[in-house]
Tab-separated table of C-alpha atoms and ligand atoms in Angstrom:
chain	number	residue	atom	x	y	z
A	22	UNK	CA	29.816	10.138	-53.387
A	23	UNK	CA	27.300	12.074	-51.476
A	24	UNK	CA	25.317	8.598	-50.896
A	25	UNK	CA	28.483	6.835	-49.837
A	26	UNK	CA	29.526	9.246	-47.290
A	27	UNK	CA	25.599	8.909	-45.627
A	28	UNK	CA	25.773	5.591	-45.390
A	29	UNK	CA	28.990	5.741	-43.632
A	30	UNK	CA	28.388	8.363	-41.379
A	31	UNK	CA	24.791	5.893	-40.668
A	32	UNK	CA	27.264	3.047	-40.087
A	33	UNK	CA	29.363	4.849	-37.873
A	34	UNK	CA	26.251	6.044	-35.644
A	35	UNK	CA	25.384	3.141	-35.148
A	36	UNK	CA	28.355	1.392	-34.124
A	37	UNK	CA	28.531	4.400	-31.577
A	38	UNK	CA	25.536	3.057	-30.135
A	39	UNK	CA	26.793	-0.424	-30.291
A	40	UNK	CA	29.125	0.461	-28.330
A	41	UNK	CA	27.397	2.918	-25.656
A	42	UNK	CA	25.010	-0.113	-24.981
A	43	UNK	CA	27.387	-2.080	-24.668
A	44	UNK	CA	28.700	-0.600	-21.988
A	45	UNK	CA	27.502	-1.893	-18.616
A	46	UNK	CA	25.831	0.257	-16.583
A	47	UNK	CA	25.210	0.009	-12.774
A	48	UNK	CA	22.053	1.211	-11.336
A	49	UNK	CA	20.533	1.538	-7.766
A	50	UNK	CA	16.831	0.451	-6.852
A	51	UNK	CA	14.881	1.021	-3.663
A	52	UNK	CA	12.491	-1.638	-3.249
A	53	UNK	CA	10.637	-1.964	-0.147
A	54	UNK	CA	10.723	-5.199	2.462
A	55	UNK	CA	7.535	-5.887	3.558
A	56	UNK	CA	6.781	-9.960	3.313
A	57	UNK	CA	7.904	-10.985	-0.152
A	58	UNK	CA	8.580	-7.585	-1.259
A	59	UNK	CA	12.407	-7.358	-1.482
A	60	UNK	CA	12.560	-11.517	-2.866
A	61	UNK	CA	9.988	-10.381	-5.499
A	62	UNK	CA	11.723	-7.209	-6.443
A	63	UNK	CA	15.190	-8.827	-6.754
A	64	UNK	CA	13.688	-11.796	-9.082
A	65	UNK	CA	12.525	-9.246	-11.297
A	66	UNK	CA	15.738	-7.211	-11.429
A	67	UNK	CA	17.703	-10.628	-12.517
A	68	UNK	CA	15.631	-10.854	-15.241
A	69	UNK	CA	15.992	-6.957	-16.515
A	70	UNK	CA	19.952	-8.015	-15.667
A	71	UNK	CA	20.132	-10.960	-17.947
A	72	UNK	CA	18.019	-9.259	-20.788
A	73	UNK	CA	20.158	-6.085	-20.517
A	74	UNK	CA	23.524	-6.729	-19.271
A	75	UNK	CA	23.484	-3.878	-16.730
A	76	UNK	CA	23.331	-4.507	-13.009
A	77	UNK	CA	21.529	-3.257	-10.126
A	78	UNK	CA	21.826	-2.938	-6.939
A	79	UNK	CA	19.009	-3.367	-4.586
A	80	UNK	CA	18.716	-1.246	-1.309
A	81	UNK	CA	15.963	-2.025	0.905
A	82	UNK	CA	14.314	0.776	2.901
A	83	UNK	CA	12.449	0.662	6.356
A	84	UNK	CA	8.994	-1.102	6.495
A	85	UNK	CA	7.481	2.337	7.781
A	86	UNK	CA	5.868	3.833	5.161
A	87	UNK	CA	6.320	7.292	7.342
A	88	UNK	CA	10.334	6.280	7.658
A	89	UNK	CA	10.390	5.843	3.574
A	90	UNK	CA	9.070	8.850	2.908
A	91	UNK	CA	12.051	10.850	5.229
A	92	UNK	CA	14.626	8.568	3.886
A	93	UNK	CA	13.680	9.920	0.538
A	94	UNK	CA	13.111	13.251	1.318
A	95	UNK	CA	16.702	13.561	2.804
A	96	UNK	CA	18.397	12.137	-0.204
A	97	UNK	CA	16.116	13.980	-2.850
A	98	UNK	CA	16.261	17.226	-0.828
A	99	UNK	CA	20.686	16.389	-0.743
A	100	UNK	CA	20.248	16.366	-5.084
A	101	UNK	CA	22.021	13.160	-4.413
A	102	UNK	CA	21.990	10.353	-7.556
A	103	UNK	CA	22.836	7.481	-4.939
A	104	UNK	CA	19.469	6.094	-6.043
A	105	UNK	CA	18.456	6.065	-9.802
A	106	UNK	CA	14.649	4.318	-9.086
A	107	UNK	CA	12.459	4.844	-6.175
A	108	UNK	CA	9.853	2.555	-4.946
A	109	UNK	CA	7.678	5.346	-4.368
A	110	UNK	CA	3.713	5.146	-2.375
A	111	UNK	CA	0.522	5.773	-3.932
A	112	UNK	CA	0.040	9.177	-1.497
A	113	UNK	CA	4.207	10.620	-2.646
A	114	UNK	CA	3.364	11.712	-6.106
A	115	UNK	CA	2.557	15.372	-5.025
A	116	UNK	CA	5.059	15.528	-1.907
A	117	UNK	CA	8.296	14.267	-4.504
A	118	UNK	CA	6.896	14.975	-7.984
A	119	UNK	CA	9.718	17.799	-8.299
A	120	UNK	CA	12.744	15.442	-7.839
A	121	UNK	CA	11.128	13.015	-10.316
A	122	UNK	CA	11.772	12.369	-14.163
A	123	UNK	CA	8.753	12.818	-16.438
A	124	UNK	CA	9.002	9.500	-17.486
A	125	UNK	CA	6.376	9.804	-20.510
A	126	UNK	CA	9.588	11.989	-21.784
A	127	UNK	CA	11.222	8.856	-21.902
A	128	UNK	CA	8.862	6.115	-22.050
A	129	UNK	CA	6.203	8.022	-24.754
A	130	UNK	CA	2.632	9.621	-24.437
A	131	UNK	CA	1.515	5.905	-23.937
A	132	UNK	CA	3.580	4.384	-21.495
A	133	UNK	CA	1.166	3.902	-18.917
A	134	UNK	CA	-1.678	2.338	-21.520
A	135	UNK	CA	-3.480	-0.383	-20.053
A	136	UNK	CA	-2.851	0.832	-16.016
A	137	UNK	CA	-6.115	1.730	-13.755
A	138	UNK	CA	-6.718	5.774	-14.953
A	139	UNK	CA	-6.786	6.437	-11.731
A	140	UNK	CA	-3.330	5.660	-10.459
A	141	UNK	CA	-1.972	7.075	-13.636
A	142	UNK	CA	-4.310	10.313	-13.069
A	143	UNK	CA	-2.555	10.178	-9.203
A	144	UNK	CA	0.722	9.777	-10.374
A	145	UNK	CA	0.558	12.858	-13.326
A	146	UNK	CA	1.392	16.226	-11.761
A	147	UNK	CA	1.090	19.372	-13.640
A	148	UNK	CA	0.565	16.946	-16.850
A	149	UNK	CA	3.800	14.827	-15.598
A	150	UNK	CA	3.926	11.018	-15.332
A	151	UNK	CA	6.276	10.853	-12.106
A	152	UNK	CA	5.892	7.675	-11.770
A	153	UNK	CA	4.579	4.238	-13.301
A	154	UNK	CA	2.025	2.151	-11.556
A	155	UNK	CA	3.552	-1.227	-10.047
A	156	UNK	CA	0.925	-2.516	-7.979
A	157	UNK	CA	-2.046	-1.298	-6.250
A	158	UNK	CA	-3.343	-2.625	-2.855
A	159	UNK	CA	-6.768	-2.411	-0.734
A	160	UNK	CA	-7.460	-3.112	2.602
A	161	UNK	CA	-9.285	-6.162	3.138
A	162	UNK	CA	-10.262	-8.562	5.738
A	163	UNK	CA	-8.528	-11.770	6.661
A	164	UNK	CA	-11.020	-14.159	8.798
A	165	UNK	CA	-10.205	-17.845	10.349
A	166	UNK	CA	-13.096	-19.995	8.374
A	167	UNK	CA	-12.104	-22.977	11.238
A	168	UNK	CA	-12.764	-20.749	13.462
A	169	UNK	CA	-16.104	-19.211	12.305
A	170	UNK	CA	-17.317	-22.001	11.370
A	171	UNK	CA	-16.983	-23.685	14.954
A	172	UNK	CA	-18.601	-21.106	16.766
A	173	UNK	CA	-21.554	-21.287	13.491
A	174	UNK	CA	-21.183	-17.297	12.898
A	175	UNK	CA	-21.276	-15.928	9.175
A	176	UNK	CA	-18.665	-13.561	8.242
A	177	UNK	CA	-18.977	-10.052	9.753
A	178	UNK	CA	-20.428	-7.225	7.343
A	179	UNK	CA	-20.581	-4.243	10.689
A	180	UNK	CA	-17.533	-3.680	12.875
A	181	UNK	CA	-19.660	-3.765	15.999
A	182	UNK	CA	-20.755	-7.724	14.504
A	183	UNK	CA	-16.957	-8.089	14.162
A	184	UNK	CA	-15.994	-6.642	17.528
A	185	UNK	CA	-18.749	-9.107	19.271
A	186	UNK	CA	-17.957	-12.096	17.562
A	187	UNK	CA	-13.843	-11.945	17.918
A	188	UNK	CA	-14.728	-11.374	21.652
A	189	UNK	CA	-17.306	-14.201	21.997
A	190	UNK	CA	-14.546	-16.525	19.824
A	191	UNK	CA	-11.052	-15.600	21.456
A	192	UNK	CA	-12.773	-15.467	24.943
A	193	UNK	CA	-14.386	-19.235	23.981
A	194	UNK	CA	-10.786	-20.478	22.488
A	195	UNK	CA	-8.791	-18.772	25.535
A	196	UNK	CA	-11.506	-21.079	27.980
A	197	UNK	CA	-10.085	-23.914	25.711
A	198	UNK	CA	-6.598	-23.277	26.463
A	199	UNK	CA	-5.728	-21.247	23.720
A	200	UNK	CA	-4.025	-18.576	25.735
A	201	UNK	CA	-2.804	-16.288	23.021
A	202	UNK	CA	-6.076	-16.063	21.228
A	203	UNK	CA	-6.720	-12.244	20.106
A	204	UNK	CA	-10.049	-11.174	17.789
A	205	UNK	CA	-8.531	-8.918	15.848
A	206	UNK	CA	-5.312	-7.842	14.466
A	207	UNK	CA	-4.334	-4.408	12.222
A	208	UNK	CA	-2.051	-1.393	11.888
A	209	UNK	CA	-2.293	0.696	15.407
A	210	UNK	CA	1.520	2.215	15.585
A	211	UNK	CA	1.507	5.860	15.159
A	212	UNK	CA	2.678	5.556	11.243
A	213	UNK	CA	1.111	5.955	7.807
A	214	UNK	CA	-0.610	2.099	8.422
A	215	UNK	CA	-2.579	3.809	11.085
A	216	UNK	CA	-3.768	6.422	8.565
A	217	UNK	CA	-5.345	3.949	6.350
A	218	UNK	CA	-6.754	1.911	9.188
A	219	UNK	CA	-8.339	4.972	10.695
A	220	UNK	CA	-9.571	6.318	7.535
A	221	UNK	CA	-11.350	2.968	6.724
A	222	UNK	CA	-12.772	3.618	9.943
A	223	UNK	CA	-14.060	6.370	10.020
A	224	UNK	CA	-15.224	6.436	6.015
A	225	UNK	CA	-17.471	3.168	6.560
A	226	UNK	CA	-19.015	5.310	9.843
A	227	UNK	CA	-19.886	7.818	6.655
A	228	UNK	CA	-17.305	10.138	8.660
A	229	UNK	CA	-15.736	11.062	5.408
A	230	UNK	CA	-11.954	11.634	4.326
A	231	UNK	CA	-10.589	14.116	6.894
A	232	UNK	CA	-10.227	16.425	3.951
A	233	UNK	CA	-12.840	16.000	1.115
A	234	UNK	CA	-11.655	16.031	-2.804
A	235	UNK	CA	-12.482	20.478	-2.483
A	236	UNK	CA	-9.428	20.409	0.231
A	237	UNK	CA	-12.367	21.354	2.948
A	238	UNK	CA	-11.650	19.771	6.480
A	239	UNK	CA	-14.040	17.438	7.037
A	240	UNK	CA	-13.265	15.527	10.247
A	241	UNK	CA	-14.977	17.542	13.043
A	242	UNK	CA	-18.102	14.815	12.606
A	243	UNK	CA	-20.089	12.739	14.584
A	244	UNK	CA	-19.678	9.635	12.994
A	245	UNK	CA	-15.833	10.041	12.441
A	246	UNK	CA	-16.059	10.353	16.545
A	247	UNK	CA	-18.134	7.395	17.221
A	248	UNK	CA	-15.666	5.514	14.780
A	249	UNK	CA	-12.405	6.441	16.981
A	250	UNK	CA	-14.610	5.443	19.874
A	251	UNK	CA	-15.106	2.064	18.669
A	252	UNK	CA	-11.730	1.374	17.649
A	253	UNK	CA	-10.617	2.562	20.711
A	254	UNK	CA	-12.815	0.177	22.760
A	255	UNK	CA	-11.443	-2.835	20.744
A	256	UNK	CA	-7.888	-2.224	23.042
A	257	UNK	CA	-7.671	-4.758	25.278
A	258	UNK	CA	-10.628	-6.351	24.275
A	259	UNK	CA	-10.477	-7.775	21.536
A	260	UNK	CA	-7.331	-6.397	20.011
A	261	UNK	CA	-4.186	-6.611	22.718
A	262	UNK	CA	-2.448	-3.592	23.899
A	263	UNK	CA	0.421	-4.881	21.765
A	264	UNK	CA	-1.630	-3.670	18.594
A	265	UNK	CA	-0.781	0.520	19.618
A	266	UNK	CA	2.669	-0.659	17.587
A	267	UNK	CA	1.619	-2.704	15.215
A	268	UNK	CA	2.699	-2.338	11.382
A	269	UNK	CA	1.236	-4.897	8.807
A	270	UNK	CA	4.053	-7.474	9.566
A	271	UNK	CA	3.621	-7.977	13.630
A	272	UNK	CA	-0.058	-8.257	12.835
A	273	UNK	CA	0.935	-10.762	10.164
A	274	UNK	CA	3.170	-12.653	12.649
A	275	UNK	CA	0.109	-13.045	14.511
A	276	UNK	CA	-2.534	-13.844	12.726
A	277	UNK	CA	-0.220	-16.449	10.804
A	278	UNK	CA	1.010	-17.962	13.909
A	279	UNK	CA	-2.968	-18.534	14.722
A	280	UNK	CA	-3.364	-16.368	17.504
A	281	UNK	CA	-6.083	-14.231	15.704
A	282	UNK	CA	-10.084	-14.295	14.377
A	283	UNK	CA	-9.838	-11.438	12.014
A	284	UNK	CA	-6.911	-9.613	10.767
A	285	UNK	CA	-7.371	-6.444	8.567
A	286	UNK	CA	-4.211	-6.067	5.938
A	287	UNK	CA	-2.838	-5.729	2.371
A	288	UNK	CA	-3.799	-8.672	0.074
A	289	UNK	CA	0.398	-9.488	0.256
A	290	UNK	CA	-0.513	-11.244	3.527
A	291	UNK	CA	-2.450	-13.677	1.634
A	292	UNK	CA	0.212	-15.592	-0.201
A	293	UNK	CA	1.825	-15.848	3.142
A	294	UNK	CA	-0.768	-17.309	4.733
A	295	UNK	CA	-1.326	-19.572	2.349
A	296	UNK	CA	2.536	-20.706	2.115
A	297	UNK	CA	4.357	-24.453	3.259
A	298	UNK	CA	5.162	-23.010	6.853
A	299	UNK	CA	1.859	-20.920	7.497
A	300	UNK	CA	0.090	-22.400	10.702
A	301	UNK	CA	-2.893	-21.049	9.303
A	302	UNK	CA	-2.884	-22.106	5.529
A	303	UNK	CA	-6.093	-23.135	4.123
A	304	UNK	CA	-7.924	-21.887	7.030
A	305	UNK	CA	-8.361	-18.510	5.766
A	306	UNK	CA	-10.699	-16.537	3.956
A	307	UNK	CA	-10.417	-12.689	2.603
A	308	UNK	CA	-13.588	-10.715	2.313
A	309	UNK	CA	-14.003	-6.633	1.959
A	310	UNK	CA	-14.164	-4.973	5.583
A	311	UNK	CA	-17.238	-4.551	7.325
A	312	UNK	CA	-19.692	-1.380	7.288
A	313	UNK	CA	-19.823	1.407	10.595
A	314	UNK	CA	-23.316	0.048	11.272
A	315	UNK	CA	-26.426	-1.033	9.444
A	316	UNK	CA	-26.510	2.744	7.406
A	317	UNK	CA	-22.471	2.359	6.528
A	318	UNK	CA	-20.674	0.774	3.626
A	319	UNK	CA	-17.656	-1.224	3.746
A	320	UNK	CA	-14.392	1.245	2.825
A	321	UNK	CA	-10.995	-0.485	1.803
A	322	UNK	CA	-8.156	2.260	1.851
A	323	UNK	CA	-6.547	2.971	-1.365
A	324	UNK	CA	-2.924	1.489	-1.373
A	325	UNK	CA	-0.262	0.894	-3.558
A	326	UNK	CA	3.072	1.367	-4.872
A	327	UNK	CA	4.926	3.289	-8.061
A	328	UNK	CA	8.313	3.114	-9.429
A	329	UNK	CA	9.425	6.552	-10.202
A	330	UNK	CA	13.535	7.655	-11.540
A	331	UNK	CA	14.950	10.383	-9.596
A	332	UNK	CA	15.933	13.604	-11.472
A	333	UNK	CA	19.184	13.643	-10.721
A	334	UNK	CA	19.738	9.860	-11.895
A	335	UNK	CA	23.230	9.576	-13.988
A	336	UNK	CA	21.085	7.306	-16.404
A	337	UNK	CA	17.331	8.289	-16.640
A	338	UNK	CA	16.994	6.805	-19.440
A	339	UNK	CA	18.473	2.889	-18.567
A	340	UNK	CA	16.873	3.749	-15.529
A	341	UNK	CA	13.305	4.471	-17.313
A	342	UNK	CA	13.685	0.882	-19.247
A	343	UNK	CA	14.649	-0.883	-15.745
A	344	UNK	CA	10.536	0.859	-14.594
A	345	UNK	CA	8.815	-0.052	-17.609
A	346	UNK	CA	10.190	-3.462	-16.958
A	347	UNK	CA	9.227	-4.333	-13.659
A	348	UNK	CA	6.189	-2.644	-14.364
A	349	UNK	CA	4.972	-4.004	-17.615
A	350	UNK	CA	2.602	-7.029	-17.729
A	351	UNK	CA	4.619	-10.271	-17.159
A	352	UNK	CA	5.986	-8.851	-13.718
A	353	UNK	CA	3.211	-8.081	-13.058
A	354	UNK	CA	1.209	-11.595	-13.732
A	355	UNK	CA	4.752	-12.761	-12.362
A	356	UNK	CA	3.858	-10.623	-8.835
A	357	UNK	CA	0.126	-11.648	-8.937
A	358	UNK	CA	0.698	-15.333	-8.774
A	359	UNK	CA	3.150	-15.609	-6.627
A	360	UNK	CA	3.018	-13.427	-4.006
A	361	UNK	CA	-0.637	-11.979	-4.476
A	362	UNK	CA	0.645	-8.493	-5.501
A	363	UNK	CA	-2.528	-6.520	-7.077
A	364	UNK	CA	-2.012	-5.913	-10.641
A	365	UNK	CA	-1.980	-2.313	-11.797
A	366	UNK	CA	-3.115	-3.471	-15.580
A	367	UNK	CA	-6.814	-4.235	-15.840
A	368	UNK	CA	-6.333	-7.410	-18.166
A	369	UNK	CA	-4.929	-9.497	-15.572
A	370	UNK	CA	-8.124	-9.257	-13.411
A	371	UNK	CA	-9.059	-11.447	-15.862
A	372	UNK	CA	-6.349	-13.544	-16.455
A	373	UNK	CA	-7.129	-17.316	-15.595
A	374	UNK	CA	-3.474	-17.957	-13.907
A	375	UNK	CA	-4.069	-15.293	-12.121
A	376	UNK	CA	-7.389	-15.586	-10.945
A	377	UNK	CA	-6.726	-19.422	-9.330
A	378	UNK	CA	-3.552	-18.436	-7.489
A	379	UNK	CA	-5.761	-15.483	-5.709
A	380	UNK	CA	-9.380	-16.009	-6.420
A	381	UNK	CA	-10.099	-12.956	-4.557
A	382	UNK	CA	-8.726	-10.880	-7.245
A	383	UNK	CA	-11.858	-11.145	-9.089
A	384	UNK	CA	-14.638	-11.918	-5.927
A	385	UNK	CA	-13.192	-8.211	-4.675
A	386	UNK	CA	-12.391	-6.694	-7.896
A	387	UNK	CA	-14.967	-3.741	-7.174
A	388	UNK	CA	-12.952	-3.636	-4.033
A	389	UNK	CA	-10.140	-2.731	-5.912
A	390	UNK	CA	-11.040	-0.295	-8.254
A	391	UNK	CA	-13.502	1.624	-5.889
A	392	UNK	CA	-11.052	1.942	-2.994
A	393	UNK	CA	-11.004	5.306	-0.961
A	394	UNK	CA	-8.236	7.184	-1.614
A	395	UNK	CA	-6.379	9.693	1.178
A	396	UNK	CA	-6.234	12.961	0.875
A	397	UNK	CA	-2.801	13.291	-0.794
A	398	UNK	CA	-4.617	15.155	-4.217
A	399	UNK	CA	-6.280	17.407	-2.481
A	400	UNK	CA	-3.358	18.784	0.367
A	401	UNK	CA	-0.491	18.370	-2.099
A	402	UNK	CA	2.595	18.624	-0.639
A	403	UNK	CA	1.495	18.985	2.888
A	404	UNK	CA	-0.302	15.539	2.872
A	405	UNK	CA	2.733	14.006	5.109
A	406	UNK	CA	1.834	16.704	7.510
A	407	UNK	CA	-2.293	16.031	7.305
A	408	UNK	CA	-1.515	12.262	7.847
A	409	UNK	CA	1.018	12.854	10.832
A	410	UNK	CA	-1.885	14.769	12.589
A	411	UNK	CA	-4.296	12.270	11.794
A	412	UNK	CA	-2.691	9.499	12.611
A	413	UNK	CA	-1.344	11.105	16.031
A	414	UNK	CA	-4.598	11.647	16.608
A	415	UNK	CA	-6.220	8.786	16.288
A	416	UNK	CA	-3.150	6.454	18.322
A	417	UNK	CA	-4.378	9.345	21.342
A	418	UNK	CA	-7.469	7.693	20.734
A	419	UNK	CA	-6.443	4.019	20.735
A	420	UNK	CA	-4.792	4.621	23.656
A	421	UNK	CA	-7.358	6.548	25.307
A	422	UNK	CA	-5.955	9.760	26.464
A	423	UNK	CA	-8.425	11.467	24.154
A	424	UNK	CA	-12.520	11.037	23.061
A	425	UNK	CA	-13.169	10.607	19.573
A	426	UNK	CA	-15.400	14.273	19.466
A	427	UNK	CA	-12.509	15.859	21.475
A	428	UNK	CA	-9.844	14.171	19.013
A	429	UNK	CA	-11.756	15.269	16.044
A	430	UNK	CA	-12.185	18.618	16.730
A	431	UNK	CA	-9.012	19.271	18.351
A	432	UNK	CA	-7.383	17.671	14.756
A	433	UNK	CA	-10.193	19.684	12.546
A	434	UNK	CA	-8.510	22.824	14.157
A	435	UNK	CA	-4.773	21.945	13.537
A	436	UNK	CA	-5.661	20.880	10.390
A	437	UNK	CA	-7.630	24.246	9.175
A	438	UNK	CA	-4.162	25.709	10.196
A	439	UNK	CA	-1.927	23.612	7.992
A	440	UNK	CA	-4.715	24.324	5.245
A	441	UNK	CA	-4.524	28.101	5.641
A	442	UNK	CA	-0.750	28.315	4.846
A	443	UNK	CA	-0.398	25.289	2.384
A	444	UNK	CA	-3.775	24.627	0.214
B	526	GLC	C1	0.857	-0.351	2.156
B	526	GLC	C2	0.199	0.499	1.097
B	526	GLC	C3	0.687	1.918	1.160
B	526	GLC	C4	0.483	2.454	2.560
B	526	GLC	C5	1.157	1.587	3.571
B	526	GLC	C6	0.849	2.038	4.982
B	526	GLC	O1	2.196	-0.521	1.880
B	526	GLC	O2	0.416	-0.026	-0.169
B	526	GLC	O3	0.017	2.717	0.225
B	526	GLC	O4	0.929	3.780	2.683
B	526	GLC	O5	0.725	0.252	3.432
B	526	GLC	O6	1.442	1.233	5.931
């Protein structure tokens, strides 16, 4: 009797849960729209679609990293569940980790097994997993090989051999008729792109981080200076005045329309380069970026991007399942080859499919995992205020109503402010 009415009350559980999954759910995704992005994300939903029978709907959010990041503050701050999971950026962990699920609640001790340590270190706050890694990116730089190779030059490994050689090429092209010929190309608007730009900057100069890893304020330097200086001198020289609003995409647009030597971007740009319509496509190499100087080192800035549910999601746990999804290793491979997305799981660095659709996943590998990161650990939840001075500071310089050594200290004292009240 006893072992009847078990086994019934087991049957009747789980046709309960027969039943609850049966039930089609509809879930919201952010995904951001930068080249492929959105296309990419989509793909992967259909698949999570057909393999689950819920459905999702995809929002797409501003290219701006900087505009993300207040989109999601006002409907996080609002306790809103329009949005069940966030495409969130490597530097957000701290700033949103308090309107994020713990998804190893959901997902298990182990869900992130496999992932670089140190996104998944980034991404835990107070011992929570906020967020799972999706895919991580590094600066790098895009060069014409038609190009260098006509004029006989090697590929750059200073920025002051990359600053003379775009001039000495677009100035020899432009003679030629080539009117629209810049040197170089990258990320100059005042926005979170011009953080990373300016930190790679100033990093290969061996200016340092603008806050080091102790949360002291480091950028009052000489070498961070002289690295503002020489960015600043590239305006209008080599780099048109155009590039002061530049995100990745308009420097895309014209490096892929031909009209550039060198472009510094995300490794996303290569695909696109290399697709039916480019006017550049197999023209183009990718290499780390160049050293401040003979004593410098090359510094790519640490990218990248997380999926993370909101906390106030009406189905964290559907909506948990939909991240380890896109996530997990065959959307991954999936991203790799076919829109260069850096992987987030080691393995596939070594993954032969992967490695002939983007060689330079393995040539740059140490790129990848040695990347510099910004100083989102160290300032917490005031790192959108520490890049919003940094970057401010460094467009005054691009556009030359400040020195670098009165930019630096001038930031190194708003800065120690922020620091005094928030870290
Ligand atoms: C890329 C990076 C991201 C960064 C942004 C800046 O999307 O992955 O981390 O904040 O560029 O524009």
């Amino acid at each position: 009797m006893k072992r009847t009415l078990l086994t019934s009350a087991i049957a009747l559980a789980s046709i309960a849960s027969a039943v609850g999954s049966a039930q089609a759910a509809q879930l919201t995704i952010s995904c951001g729209a930068v080249g492929a992005e959105l296309t990419l994300c989509q793909e992967g939903i259909r698949a999570w679609e057909e393999k689950t029978g819920h459905s999702v709907d995809v929002v797409s959010t501003p290219n701006s990293s900087t505009e993300r990041l207040s989109l999601y503050q006002q409907i996080l701050s609002a306790n809103s569940s329009d949005i069940d999971v966030m495409q969130i950026d490597v530097v957000w962990p701290g700033l949103l980790a308090n309107h994020l699920l713990d998804l190893s609640e959901v997902l298990g001790e182990d869900a992130a097994a496999g992932h670089f340590e140190t996104i998944v270190t980034n991404n835990t706050i107070d011992g929570r997993l906020v967020a799972m890694p999706w895919f991580t990116d590094a600066g790098v730089l895009y060069y014409r090989e038609d190009l260098l190779e006509k004029y006989d030059h090697d590929v750059p490994t200073t920025w002051q051999e990359l600053t003379e050689i775009a001039r000495e090429i677009k100035e020899a092209e432009r003679a030629e008729g080539n009117n629209r010929m810049q040197g170089f190309v990258f990320q100059g608007r005042a926005y979170e792109g011009l953080t990373v730009n300016a930190l790679e900057w100033v990093a290969s100069h061996g200016g340092g981080t603008i806050v080091d890893q102790d949360g002291e304020v480091t950028i009052n330097n000489e070498r961070a200076a002289e690295a503002l200086d020489l960015a600043a001198s590239w305006i209008g020289d080599i780099s048109p005045e155009g590039v002061l609003n530049y995100t990745e995409e308009e420097a895309r647009g014209v490096f892929q329309g031909g009209n550039a030597v060198f472009m510094r971007n995300w490794p996303y740009a290569w695909s696109l380069a290399q697709s039916d319509d480019s006017d550049v496509r197999d023209k183009v190499g990718v290499t780390q970026l160049p050293a401040g100087g003979e004593d410098g080192q090359s510094a790519a800035g640490l990218g990248g991007w997380n999926l993370a549910v909101s906390r106030y999601s009406e189905h964290p746990e559907l909506a948990a399942d939909l991240v380890a999804f896109l996530t997990g290793e065959a959307e991954q491979k999936r991203r790799a080859i076919q829109a260069s997305y850096n992987p987030t799981i080691d393995a596939l660095y070594q993954d032969e499919e992967v490695l002939e659709a983007v060689p330079f996943f393995g040539t740059l590998y140490d790129t990848f995992t040695n990347a510099v990161a910004r100083p989102s650990a160290p300032t917490g939840d005031a790192y959108g205020r520490v890049s919003n001075a940094f970057f401010s500071t460094s467009h005054d310089v691009l556009s030359g109503s400040k020195d670098g050594a009165q930019a630096v200290s001038d930031l190194e004292g708003e800065l120690l402010r922020l620091k005094r009240r928030n870290w």
